[in-house]
CSV table of C-alpha atoms in Angstrom, one decimal:
chain,number,residue,atom,x,y,z
A,136,MET,CA,-145.9,-38.0,-20.0
A,137,ASN,CA,-143.0,-40.2,-19.0
A,138,LEU,CA,-139.6,-39.1,-20.2
A,139,HIS,CA,-136.6,-41.4,-20.0
A,140,TRP,CA,-133.7,-39.1,-20.4
A,141,ALA,CA,-131.0,-41.4,-19.1
A,142,ARG,CA,-132.1,-44.4,-21.2
A,143,ALA,CA,-132.5,-42.2,-24.3
A,144,PHE,CA,-129.1,-40.7,-23.8
A,145,GLN,CA,-127.4,-44.1,-23.2
A,146,GLN,CA,-129.0,-45.6,-26.3
A,147,LEU,CA,-128.8,-42.7,-28.7
A,148,MET,CA,-125.3,-41.3,-27.9
A,149,PRO,CA,-123.1,-43.9,-29.5
A,150,SER,CA,-125.0,-43.5,-32.7
A,151,LEU,CA,-124.9,-39.7,-32.5
A,152,ILE,CA,-121.1,-39.7,-31.9
A,153,GLN,CA,-120.8,-41.5,-35.2
A,154,GLY,CA,-123.1,-38.9,-36.7
A,155,VAL,CA,-120.9,-36.1,-35.4
A,156,GLY,CA,-118.0,-37.8,-37.3
A,157,VAL,CA,-120.1,-37.6,-40.5
A,158,VAL,CA,-121.1,-34.0,-39.9
A,159,LEU,CA,-117.5,-32.9,-39.2
A,160,TYR,CA,-116.2,-34.8,-42.3
A,161,VAL,CA,-118.8,-33.4,-44.6
A,162,THR,CA,-118.4,-29.9,-43.2
A,163,ALA,CA,-114.6,-29.9,-43.4
A,164,LEU,CA,-114.5,-31.1,-47.0
A,165,GLY,CA,-117.5,-29.0,-48.0
A,166,PHE,CA,-116.0,-25.9,-46.4
A,167,ILE,CA,-112.6,-26.3,-48.0
A,168,GLY,CA,-114.3,-26.9,-51.3
A,169,ALA,CA,-116.4,-23.8,-50.9
A,170,LEU,CA,-113.4,-21.7,-50.0
A,171,ILE,CA,-111.5,-22.7,-53.1
A,172,LEU,CA,-114.6,-22.2,-55.3
A,173,ALA,CA,-115.4,-18.9,-53.7
A,174,LEU,CA,-111.8,-17.6,-54.4
A,175,LEU,CA,-112.0,-18.7,-58.0
A,176,LEU,CA,-115.4,-17.2,-58.5
A,177,ALA,CA,-114.4,-13.9,-56.8
A,178,ILE,CA,-111.3,-13.7,-59.0
A,179,GLY,CA,-113.4,-14.3,-62.1
A,180,ARG,CA,-115.9,-11.7,-60.9
A,181,VAL,CA,-113.3,-8.9,-60.5
A,182,SER,CA,-111.5,-9.8,-63.7
A,183,LYS,CA,-112.1,-7.4,-66.6
A,184,ASN,CA,-113.4,-10.2,-68.9
A,185,LYS,CA,-117.0,-9.1,-69.4
A,186,ILE,CA,-118.3,-12.5,-70.8
A,187,LEU,CA,-116.8,-14.5,-68.0
A,188,ASN,CA,-118.3,-12.0,-65.6
A,189,ARG,CA,-121.8,-12.3,-67.1
A,190,ILE,CA,-121.7,-16.1,-67.0
A,191,LEU,CA,-120.5,-16.1,-63.3
A,192,ILE,CA,-123.3,-13.6,-62.3
A,193,VAL,CA,-125.9,-15.9,-63.9
A,194,PHE,CA,-124.4,-19.0,-62.2
A,195,ILE,CA,-124.2,-17.4,-58.8
A,196,GLU,CA,-127.7,-15.9,-59.0
A,197,PHE,CA,-129.0,-19.3,-60.1
A,198,ILE,CA,-127.4,-21.1,-57.1
A,199,ARG,CA,-128.4,-18.4,-54.6
A,200,GLY,CA,-131.9,-18.3,-55.9
A,201,THR,CA,-132.6,-22.0,-55.4
A,202,PRO,CA,-132.8,-23.8,-52.0
A,203,LEU,CA,-129.8,-25.8,-50.8
A,204,LEU,CA,-132.1,-28.8,-50.2
A,205,VAL,CA,-133.3,-28.7,-53.8
A,206,GLN,CA,-129.6,-28.6,-54.9
A,207,PHE,CA,-128.8,-31.7,-52.8
A,208,PHE,CA,-131.7,-33.6,-54.4
A,209,TYR,CA,-130.5,-32.4,-57.8
A,210,ILE,CA,-127.0,-33.5,-57.4
A,211,TYR,CA,-127.9,-36.8,-55.8
A,212,TYR,CA,-130.8,-37.9,-58.1
A,213,VAL,CA,-130.8,-35.7,-61.3
A,214,ILE,CA,-127.1,-35.2,-62.2
A,215,PRO,CA,-126.3,-38.9,-62.4
A,216,MET,CA,-129.3,-39.4,-64.7
A,217,LEU,CA,-128.2,-36.6,-66.9
A,218,ILE,CA,-124.7,-38.1,-67.2
A,219,ASP,CA,-126.2,-41.4,-68.1
A,220,GLY,CA,-128.5,-39.7,-70.7
A,221,ILE,CA,-125.6,-37.9,-72.3
A,222,ALA,CA,-123.5,-41.1,-72.3
A,223,ALA,CA,-126.4,-42.8,-74.0
A,224,VAL,CA,-126.4,-40.3,-76.8
A,225,PHE,CA,-122.8,-41.4,-77.5
A,226,GLY,CA,-123.9,-45.0,-77.4
A,227,MET,CA,-122.5,-45.8,-74.0
A,228,GLU,CA,-124.5,-47.5,-71.4
A,229,ILE,CA,-123.4,-46.5,-67.9
A,230,ASP,CA,-125.0,-46.2,-64.6
A,231,VAL,CA,-123.5,-43.3,-62.6
A,232,GLN,CA,-124.3,-43.0,-58.9
A,233,PHE,CA,-123.0,-40.5,-56.4
A,234,SER,CA,-122.9,-41.5,-52.8
A,235,ALA,CA,-125.1,-39.3,-50.6
A,236,THR,CA,-122.2,-38.0,-48.7
A,237,PHE,CA,-120.3,-37.1,-51.8
A,238,SER,CA,-123.5,-35.3,-53.1
A,239,GLY,CA,-123.6,-33.4,-49.8
A,240,ILE,CA,-120.0,-32.3,-50.1
A,241,VAL,CA,-120.4,-31.2,-53.7
A,242,GLY,CA,-123.7,-29.4,-52.8
A,243,PHE,CA,-122.0,-27.5,-50.0
A,244,THR,CA,-119.0,-26.6,-52.1
A,245,ILE,CA,-121.2,-25.1,-54.8
A,246,ASN,CA,-123.9,-23.4,-52.7
A,247,TYR,CA,-121.6,-22.0,-50.0
A,248,GLY,CA,-118.9,-21.3,-52.7
A,249,CYS,CA,-121.3,-18.9,-54.4
A,250,TYR,CA,-122.3,-17.1,-51.2
A,251,MET,CA,-118.8,-16.8,-50.0
A,252,SER,CA,-117.5,-15.6,-53.4
A,253,GLU,CA,-119.6,-12.5,-52.9
A,254,VAL,CA,-118.0,-12.0,-49.5
A,255,ILE,CA,-114.5,-12.2,-51.0
A,256,ARG,CA,-115.5,-10.1,-54.0
A,257,SER,CA,-116.7,-7.2,-51.8
A,258,ALA,CA,-113.6,-7.6,-49.6
A,259,ILE,CA,-111.4,-7.4,-52.7
A,260,LEU,CA,-113.2,-4.3,-53.9
A,261,SER,CA,-112.8,-2.6,-50.5
A,262,VAL,CA,-109.0,-3.1,-50.4
A,263,ASP,CA,-107.5,0.4,-50.7
A,264,PRO,CA,-106.8,1.1,-54.4
A,265,GLY,CA,-103.4,2.5,-53.2
A,266,GLN,CA,-102.2,-1.1,-52.6
A,267,ARG,CA,-102.7,-1.8,-56.3
A,268,GLU,CA,-101.0,1.4,-57.4
A,269,ALA,CA,-98.0,0.8,-55.1
A,270,GLY,CA,-97.6,-2.6,-56.6
A,271,LEU,CA,-97.8,-1.4,-60.1
A,272,ALA,CA,-95.5,1.5,-59.5
A,273,LEU,CA,-92.8,-1.0,-58.2
A,274,GLY,CA,-93.1,-3.0,-61.5
A,275,PHE,CA,-95.5,-5.8,-60.5
A,276,SER,CA,-98.0,-6.9,-63.1
A,277,GLU,CA,-101.8,-6.6,-62.5
A,278,THR,CA,-102.0,-10.4,-61.8
A,279,GLN,CA,-99.1,-10.3,-59.4
A,280,VAL,CA,-100.7,-7.3,-57.6
A,281,LEU,CA,-104.0,-9.2,-57.3
A,282,PHE,CA,-102.4,-12.3,-55.8
A,283,LYS,CA,-99.8,-10.7,-53.6
A,284,PHE,CA,-101.4,-7.5,-52.3
A,285,ILE,CA,-105.1,-7.6,-52.9
A,286,ILE,CA,-106.3,-11.1,-52.2
A,287,PRO,CA,-104.4,-11.7,-48.9
A,288,PRO,CA,-105.8,-8.7,-47.0
A,289,ALA,CA,-109.2,-9.4,-48.6
A,290,VAL,CA,-109.3,-13.0,-47.4
A,291,ARG,CA,-108.1,-11.9,-44.0
A,292,ASN,CA,-110.9,-9.3,-43.7
A,293,SER,CA,-113.4,-12.0,-44.7
A,294,ILE,CA,-112.5,-14.4,-41.8
A,295,PRO,CA,-115.2,-13.2,-39.4
A,296,VAL,CA,-117.9,-13.8,-42.0
A,297,PHE,CA,-116.4,-17.1,-43.0
A,298,GLY,CA,-116.8,-18.1,-39.3
A,299,ASN,CA,-120.5,-17.5,-39.6
A,300,TYR,CA,-120.8,-19.5,-42.7
A,301,LEU,CA,-118.9,-22.4,-41.1
A,302,VAL,CA,-121.4,-22.5,-38.3
A,303,MET,CA,-124.3,-22.3,-40.7
A,304,MET,CA,-122.9,-25.2,-42.7
A,305,ILE,CA,-122.7,-27.3,-39.6
A,306,LYS,CA,-126.3,-26.8,-39.0
A,307,ASP,CA,-127.3,-27.2,-42.7
A,308,THR,CA,-125.8,-30.7,-42.6
A,309,SER,CA,-129.2,-31.6,-41.1
A,310,LEU,CA,-130.7,-31.2,-44.6
A,311,LEU,CA,-128.6,-34.2,-45.7
A,312,ALA,CA,-131.0,-36.4,-43.7
A,313,MET,CA,-133.3,-36.0,-46.7
A,314,ILE,CA,-130.9,-37.7,-49.1
A,315,SER,CA,-130.2,-40.4,-46.6
A,316,VAL,CA,-126.8,-39.3,-45.2
A,317,GLN,CA,-126.4,-40.9,-41.8
A,318,GLU,CA,-125.9,-37.6,-40.0
A,319,LEU,CA,-127.3,-36.5,-36.7
A,320,LEU,CA,-130.9,-35.7,-37.5
A,321,LEU,CA,-131.6,-38.9,-39.5
A,322,ARG,CA,-130.1,-41.0,-36.6
A,323,ALA,CA,-132.3,-39.1,-34.1
A,324,LYS,CA,-135.4,-39.6,-36.3
A,325,THR,CA,-134.8,-43.3,-36.7
A,326,PHE,CA,-134.3,-43.6,-33.0
A,327,ALA,CA,-137.5,-41.7,-32.2
A,328,SER,CA,-139.6,-43.7,-34.5
A,329,GLN,CA,-138.2,-47.0,-33.1
A,330,THR,CA,-138.5,-46.1,-29.4
A,331,PHE,CA,-141.2,-43.4,-29.3
A,332,MET,CA,-138.8,-41.3,-27.2
A,333,THR,CA,-139.5,-38.4,-29.5
A,334,VAL,CA,-139.0,-35.6,-27.0
A,335,GLU,CA,-135.8,-37.0,-25.7
A,336,ALA,CA,-134.3,-37.8,-29.2
A,337,TYR,CA,-134.9,-34.4,-30.8
A,338,THR,CA,-133.9,-32.5,-27.6
A,339,ILE,CA,-130.7,-34.4,-27.4
A,340,VAL,CA,-129.9,-33.9,-31.1
A,341,ALA,CA,-130.6,-30.2,-30.8
A,342,LEU,CA,-128.1,-30.0,-27.9
A,343,VAL,CA,-125.5,-31.8,-29.9
A,344,TYR,CA,-125.8,-29.2,-32.7
A,345,LEU,CA,-125.4,-26.5,-30.1
A,346,ILE,CA,-122.3,-28.1,-28.7
A,347,LEU,CA,-120.8,-28.3,-32.1
A,348,SER,CA,-121.7,-24.8,-33.3
A,349,VAL,CA,-121.1,-22.6,-30.3
A,350,PRO,CA,-117.3,-23.4,-29.8
A,351,LEU,CA,-116.9,-22.9,-33.6
A,352,SER,CA,-118.3,-19.4,-33.6
A,353,ARG,CA,-116.1,-18.7,-30.5
A,354,LEU,CA,-113.1,-20.1,-32.4
A,355,ALA,CA,-113.7,-17.8,-35.3
A,356,VAL,CA,-113.8,-14.7,-33.0
A,357,ALA,CA,-110.6,-15.9,-31.3
A,358,LEU,CA,-108.9,-16.4,-34.6
A,359,GLU,CA,-109.9,-12.9,-35.7
A,360,ARG,CA,-108.5,-11.4,-32.5
A,361,HIS,CA,-105.3,-13.5,-32.8
A,362,LEU,CA,-104.6,-12.3,-36.3
A,363,LYS,CA,-105.2,-8.7,-35.2
A,364,ARG,CA,-102.9,-9.0,-32.3
A,365,ALA,CA,-100.2,-10.8,-34.3
A,366,ARG,CA,-100.0,-7.7,-36.5
A,367,LEU,CA,-99.4,-5.4,-33.6
A,368,LYS,CA,-96.4,-7.3,-32.4
A,369,GLN,CA,-92.9,-7.0,-33.6
A,370,LYS,CA,-91.4,-9.8,-35.6
A,371,GLU,CA,-87.9,-10.9,-34.9
A,372,ILE,CA,-85.5,-9.6,-37.5
A,373,LYS,CA,-81.9,-10.7,-37.7
A,374,GLY,CA,-79.3,-8.3,-38.8
B,277,MET,CA,-80.1,13.6,-73.7
B,278,ALA,CA,-82.6,14.2,-70.9
B,279,LEU,CA,-83.2,11.2,-68.6
B,280,LEU,CA,-87.0,11.8,-68.7
B,281,GLU,CA,-88.8,13.9,-71.2
B,282,ILE,CA,-92.5,14.8,-71.0
B,283,LYS,CA,-93.5,16.0,-74.4
B,284,ASN,CA,-96.9,17.6,-75.4
B,285,LEU,CA,-98.6,15.6,-72.6
B,286,SER,CA,-102.3,16.0,-72.4
B,287,LYS,CA,-104.9,14.2,-70.3
B,288,SER,CA,-108.6,14.2,-70.3
B,289,PHE,CA,-111.2,12.5,-68.0
B,290,GLY,CA,-114.2,12.4,-70.3
B,291,ASP,CA,-114.9,15.9,-71.4
B,292,LEU,CA,-112.7,17.4,-68.7
B,293,GLN,CA,-109.3,18.2,-69.9
B,294,VAL,CA,-106.9,18.3,-66.9
B,295,LEU,CA,-103.5,18.5,-68.6
B,296,LYS,CA,-102.8,20.6,-71.7
B,297,ASP,CA,-99.6,20.5,-73.6
B,298,ILE,CA,-97.2,19.8,-70.8
B,299,ASN,CA,-93.5,19.8,-71.7
B,300,ILE,CA,-90.8,19.1,-69.1
B,301,GLN,CA,-87.2,17.8,-69.5
B,302,VAL,CA,-85.7,16.2,-66.5
B,303,GLU,CA,-81.9,15.9,-66.5
B,304,LYS,CA,-80.1,13.2,-64.5
B,305,GLY,CA,-79.6,14.4,-60.9
B,306,GLU,CA,-82.0,17.2,-61.3
B,307,VAL,CA,-84.6,18.0,-58.6
B,308,ILE,CA,-87.8,19.5,-60.1
B,309,VAL,CA,-90.5,20.7,-57.8
B,310,ILE,CA,-94.0,21.3,-59.1
B,311,ILE,CA,-96.2,23.7,-57.3
B,312,GLY,CA,-99.7,25.1,-57.9
B,313,PRO,CA,-103.2,25.3,-56.6
B,314,SER,CA,-105.3,22.2,-56.0
B,315,GLY,CA,-106.9,20.9,-59.1
B,316,SER,CA,-104.2,22.3,-61.3
B,317,GLY,CA,-103.2,18.8,-62.6
B,318,LYS,CA,-99.9,18.4,-60.8
B,319,SER,CA,-100.7,15.0,-59.4
B,320,THR,CA,-102.2,13.8,-62.6
B,321,MET,CA,-99.1,14.9,-64.5
B,322,LEU,CA,-96.9,13.0,-62.1
B,323,ARG,CA,-99.1,9.9,-62.3
B,324,CYS,CA,-98.8,10.0,-66.1
B,325,CYS,CA,-95.1,9.9,-65.7
B,326,ASN,CA,-95.3,6.2,-64.8
B,327,LEU,CA,-98.5,5.5,-66.6
B,328,LEU,CA,-100.7,5.1,-63.5
B,329,GLU,CA,-102.8,7.4,-65.5
B,330,LYS,CA,-102.8,6.8,-69.2
B,331,PRO,CA,-102.0,10.0,-71.1
B,332,THR,CA,-104.6,11.1,-73.7
B,333,GLY,CA,-101.9,12.6,-75.9
B,334,GLY,CA,-98.2,13.3,-76.1
B,335,GLN,CA,-95.2,11.2,-75.1
B,336,ILE,CA,-93.2,10.2,-72.0
B,337,ILE,CA,-89.7,9.6,-73.2
B,338,TYR,CA,-87.3,7.8,-70.9
B,339,LYS,CA,-83.7,7.5,-72.1
B,340,GLY,CA,-84.8,8.1,-75.6
B,341,GLU,CA,-87.6,5.5,-75.6
B,342,ASP,CA,-91.3,6.5,-75.7
B,343,ILE,CA,-92.9,4.5,-72.9
B,344,THR,CA,-96.5,5.4,-73.6
B,345,GLY,CA,-96.7,2.7,-76.3
B,346,LEU,CA,-94.9,0.0,-74.4
B,347,GLY,CA,-98.0,-2.0,-73.3
B,348,LYS,CA,-97.1,-4.6,-70.7
B,349,LYS,CA,-93.4,-3.8,-70.9
B,350,VAL,CA,-94.0,-0.7,-69.0
B,351,LYS,CA,-93.3,-2.9,-65.9
B,352,ASN,CA,-89.6,-2.7,-66.7
B,353,TYR,CA,-89.7,1.1,-66.9
B,354,ARG,CA,-91.6,1.3,-63.6
B,355,LYS,CA,-88.9,-0.7,-61.9
B,356,SER,CA,-86.4,2.0,-62.7
B,357,VAL,CA,-88.6,5.0,-61.8
B,358,GLY,CA,-89.9,4.8,-58.2
B,359,MET,CA,-92.9,6.5,-56.8
B,360,VAL,CA,-93.8,7.8,-53.4
B,361,PHE,CA,-97.5,8.4,-52.7
B,362,GLN,CA,-99.5,10.9,-50.7
B,363,ARG,CA,-101.1,8.1,-48.7
B,364,PHE,CA,-97.9,6.1,-48.4
B,365,ASN,CA,-99.6,2.9,-49.7
B,366,LEU,CA,-97.4,0.5,-47.8
B,367,PHE,CA,-98.5,-3.1,-48.3
B,368,VAL,CA,-100.8,-3.8,-45.3
B,369,ASN,CA,-100.2,-7.5,-45.2
B,370,LYS,CA,-96.4,-7.2,-45.1
B,371,THR,CA,-94.0,-6.2,-42.4
B,372,VAL,CA,-91.9,-3.1,-42.9
B,373,LEU,CA,-88.9,-5.3,-44.0
B,374,ASP,CA,-91.0,-7.3,-46.4
B,375,ASN,CA,-92.4,-4.1,-47.8
B,376,VAL,CA,-88.9,-3.0,-48.7
B,377,THR,CA,-87.6,-6.4,-49.9
B,378,ILE,CA,-90.5,-7.8,-51.8
B,379,ALA,CA,-89.9,-6.0,-55.1
B,380,PRO,CA,-86.1,-6.5,-55.2
B,381,ILE,CA,-86.5,-10.2,-54.4
B,382,GLN,CA,-89.4,-11.0,-56.7
B,383,LEU,CA,-88.8,-8.7,-59.6
B,384,ASN,CA,-85.0,-8.3,-59.6
B,385,LYS,CA,-84.3,-11.8,-58.3
B,386,LEU,CA,-82.0,-10.5,-55.6
B,387,PRO,CA,-81.1,-13.2,-53.1
B,388,LYS,CA,-83.2,-12.8,-49.9
B,389,ALA,CA,-80.3,-12.3,-47.5
B,390,GLU,CA,-78.8,-9.7,-49.8
B,391,ALA,CA,-82.1,-7.9,-50.2
B,392,GLU,CA,-82.7,-7.9,-46.4
B,393,ALA,CA,-79.2,-6.5,-45.7
B,394,LYS,CA,-79.8,-3.8,-48.2
B,395,ALA,CA,-83.3,-3.1,-46.8
B,396,LEU,CA,-82.0,-2.8,-43.3
B,397,ASP,CA,-79.4,-0.4,-44.5
B,398,LEU,CA,-82.0,1.7,-46.3
B,399,LEU,CA,-84.3,1.6,-43.2
B,400,ASP,CA,-81.3,2.8,-41.2
B,401,LYS,CA,-80.9,5.7,-43.5
B,402,VAL,CA,-84.5,6.8,-43.0
B,403,GLY,CA,-84.1,6.2,-39.3
B,404,LEU,CA,-86.4,3.2,-39.0
B,405,LYS,CA,-84.2,0.2,-38.7
B,406,SER,CA,-85.7,-0.7,-35.3
B,407,LYS,CA,-89.2,-0.9,-37.0
B,408,ALA,CA,-88.2,-3.5,-39.6
B,409,GLY,CA,-90.3,-6.2,-38.0
B,410,VAL,CA,-93.6,-4.4,-37.4
B,411,TYR,CA,-96.6,-4.0,-39.7
B,412,PRO,CA,-97.2,-0.6,-41.3
B,413,GLU,CA,-100.5,0.0,-39.3
B,414,THR,CA,-98.5,0.4,-36.1
B,415,LEU,CA,-96.4,3.3,-37.5
B,416,SER,CA,-97.2,7.0,-37.7
B,417,GLY,CA,-97.8,8.6,-41.0
B,418,GLY,CA,-94.3,10.1,-41.1
B,419,GLN,CA,-92.7,6.8,-40.4
B,420,GLN,CA,-94.8,5.1,-43.0
B,421,GLN,CA,-93.8,7.6,-45.6
B,422,ARG,CA,-90.1,7.1,-44.8
B,423,VAL,CA,-90.6,3.4,-45.2
B,424,ALA,CA,-92.3,4.1,-48.5
B,425,ILE,CA,-89.2,6.0,-49.6
B,426,ALA,CA,-86.9,3.2,-48.5
B,427,ARG,CA,-89.2,0.8,-50.5
B,428,ALA,CA,-88.8,2.9,-53.6
B,429,LEU,CA,-85.0,3.2,-53.1
B,430,ALA,CA,-84.6,-0.6,-52.7
B,431,MET,CA,-85.2,-1.0,-56.5
B,432,ASP,CA,-82.2,1.3,-57.2
B,433,PRO,CA,-84.3,3.7,-59.2
B,434,GLU,CA,-82.9,6.2,-61.7
B,435,ALA,CA,-85.5,8.7,-60.7
B,436,LEU,CA,-88.1,9.1,-58.0
B,437,LEU,CA,-91.6,10.6,-58.3
B,438,PHE,CA,-93.1,12.2,-55.2
B,439,ASP,CA,-96.8,12.8,-55.2
B,440,GLU,CA,-97.5,15.3,-52.4
B,441,PRO,CA,-95.5,13.1,-49.9
B,442,THR,CA,-96.2,15.3,-46.9
B,443,SER,CA,-99.8,16.4,-47.5
B,444,ALA,CA,-101.3,13.6,-45.5
B,445,LEU,CA,-99.0,14.1,-42.5
B,446,ASP,CA,-99.5,15.8,-39.2
B,447,PRO,CA,-97.4,19.0,-39.2
B,448,GLU,CA,-94.9,17.8,-36.7
B,449,LEU,CA,-94.1,14.7,-38.8
B,450,VAL,CA,-93.4,16.6,-42.0
B,451,GLY,CA,-89.9,17.6,-41.1
B,452,ASP,CA,-88.5,14.0,-40.8
B,453,VAL,CA,-89.8,13.2,-44.3
B,454,LEU,CA,-88.5,16.3,-45.9
B,455,GLU,CA,-85.1,15.7,-44.2
B,456,VAL,CA,-84.9,12.3,-45.9
B,457,MET,CA,-85.8,13.9,-49.2
B,458,LYS,CA,-83.2,16.6,-48.9
B,459,LYS,CA,-80.6,14.0,-48.2
B,460,LEU,CA,-81.6,12.1,-51.4
B,461,ALA,CA,-81.4,15.3,-53.4
B,462,LYS,CA,-77.9,16.0,-52.1
B,463,ASP,CA,-76.8,12.5,-53.0
B,464,GLY,CA,-77.8,13.2,-56.6
B,465,MET,CA,-81.1,11.4,-56.9
B,466,THR,CA,-83.2,12.6,-59.8
B,467,MET,CA,-86.5,13.8,-58.3
B,468,LEU,CA,-89.8,15.0,-59.6
B,469,VAL,CA,-91.7,16.4,-56.6
B,470,VAL,CA,-95.3,17.6,-56.4
B,471,THR,CA,-95.6,19.4,-53.1
B,472,HIS,CA,-97.1,22.3,-51.1
B,473,GLU,CA,-93.9,22.7,-49.1
B,474,MET,CA,-92.6,26.0,-50.4
B,475,GLY,CA,-89.6,25.9,-48.1
B,476,PHE,CA,-88.5,22.6,-49.6
B,477,ALA,CA,-89.0,23.9,-53.1
B,478,ARG,CA,-87.0,27.0,-52.3
B,479,ASP,CA,-84.1,25.1,-50.6
B,480,VAL,CA,-83.8,21.9,-52.6
B,481,ALA,CA,-85.2,22.4,-56.1
B,482,ASP,CA,-83.0,23.0,-59.1
B,483,ARG,CA,-86.1,24.1,-61.0
B,484,VAL,CA,-89.6,25.0,-59.9
B,485,ILE,CA,-92.6,24.6,-62.1
B,486,PHE,CA,-95.8,26.4,-61.4
B,487,MET,CA,-98.9,24.8,-62.8
B,488,ALA,CA,-102.5,26.1,-63.0
B,489,ASP,CA,-105.5,24.8,-64.9
B,490,GLY,CA,-103.6,22.0,-66.5
B,491,TYR,CA,-100.9,24.3,-68.0
B,492,ILE,CA,-97.4,25.0,-67.0
B,493,VAL,CA,-97.7,28.7,-66.3
B,494,GLU,CA,-94.2,29.5,-65.3
B,495,GLU,CA,-90.9,27.7,-64.6
B,496,GLY,CA,-87.5,28.8,-63.4
B,497,THR,CA,-85.0,28.6,-60.6
B,498,PRO,CA,-86.4,28.8,-57.1
B,499,ASP,CA,-85.0,32.3,-57.0
B,500,GLU,CA,-86.8,33.4,-60.1
B,501,ILE,CA,-90.1,31.9,-59.1
B,502,PHE,CA,-90.1,32.9,-55.4
B,503,THR,CA,-88.5,36.3,-55.4
B,504,ASN,CA,-89.3,37.5,-58.8
B,505,PRO,CA,-92.4,35.7,-60.4
B,506,LYS,CA,-93.4,37.1,-63.7
B,507,ASN,CA,-96.8,35.7,-64.2
B,508,GLU,CA,-99.8,37.2,-62.4
B,509,ARG,CA,-101.2,33.8,-61.4
B,510,THR,CA,-97.9,32.8,-60.0
B,511,LYS,CA,-97.7,36.0,-58.0
B,512,ALA,CA,-101.3,35.5,-56.7
B,513,PHE,CA,-100.7,31.9,-55.7
B,514,LEU,CA,-97.4,32.6,-54.0
B,515,SER,CA,-98.7,35.5,-52.0
B,516,ARG,CA,-101.6,33.3,-50.8
B,517,VAL,CA,-99.4,30.4,-49.7
B,518,LEU,CA,-96.5,32.3,-48.4
B,519,GLU,CA,-98.7,34.5,-46.2
B,520,LYS,CA,-99.6,31.5,-44.1
């Protein structure tokens, strides 16, 4: 077997660098979307509204019980058709299409949002009930207490787990190759099939994923430590 | 008119009745200490006073108004009656200074500079001005409890409820907290204190209430309760705790 690492590297790298851009773009937007959705879902889940609670449980179980890849396909192919169909009922003829990248971002938002909402929810439930009582006793309302004294420590305690999810999302962007997003895996696959440098292409792409994900998980650990240290230091107070 | 009046208060958790027909009148400036064995309902009674527990029956009357039926307006009442908890319950995500200023700034719309000046003044009074910039987790229990008292005072309350404020503290830290409470009492603060500190009850209380099994068994001046208790249960309890 003849392997041409230098040539493969030279020819594949420019394309992969563009792919890294796509991966970071989709992950960044997908993760921010997931965080926002997770927070909303978690708040809904800890609210006292039983009907809302039931609906959210069903929704979250539905998303967690189906594969992420199927969800990407569903958003990319099925949802636009459903929208067209509904529009047709009202006598409108439209042709909705989502870009593959957009579908990916929405898919990540929904899928990771559901998983991360459970993280935030359990973090909210594990905040000392004394925080709530202290807030109420001072005259804050239940809602104020939730947003001022419960959610901030809950989110802070969730940061290490969020770090793991971020790394997972980076790797899961490889699934987007299946709906034709020009991310890393699809570029490597195209390159391999054109040049027959299969070993080189897939090895290089695996290493690129590694280079992306390892610093991120280190970063999450560092952030956690930094937050912890910041709390042990004294803040400057004037007066 | 009494500042705070607890009238025929009862409380049940399911089938378990923990408070039965409690009646207490708190006059302005009065310090009332509630003692009794664990499980006698003292803390529940105190928590009913600002509706952290919802009474099953009876009324809590503050300045002539029954607050048990206030619904969401109970917030305004809670602003004027502060509470100090056994486990301090300082806000973990706020510095000491922010713990003290957040309620005055956000609920009473006090300007930030004014609130901070006042907070530093209060922290000075409890001996913790130098700790204004730290987070609660770096403080000892006794320091946290003194911050909690400053936080309650920052709202200029008409009365303060203390729920076993020294029970969670190491013995050597109890003194500082009791010192602060004594000073408050001397300055005329209306206080309702649930505690196991018999020395504090004897020295500071205007009235001592002994509770057992959800009832008020006996009440009187510290002298009456400690040197000349009439009820057998009071005698038994006091002989047990004072032996130690």
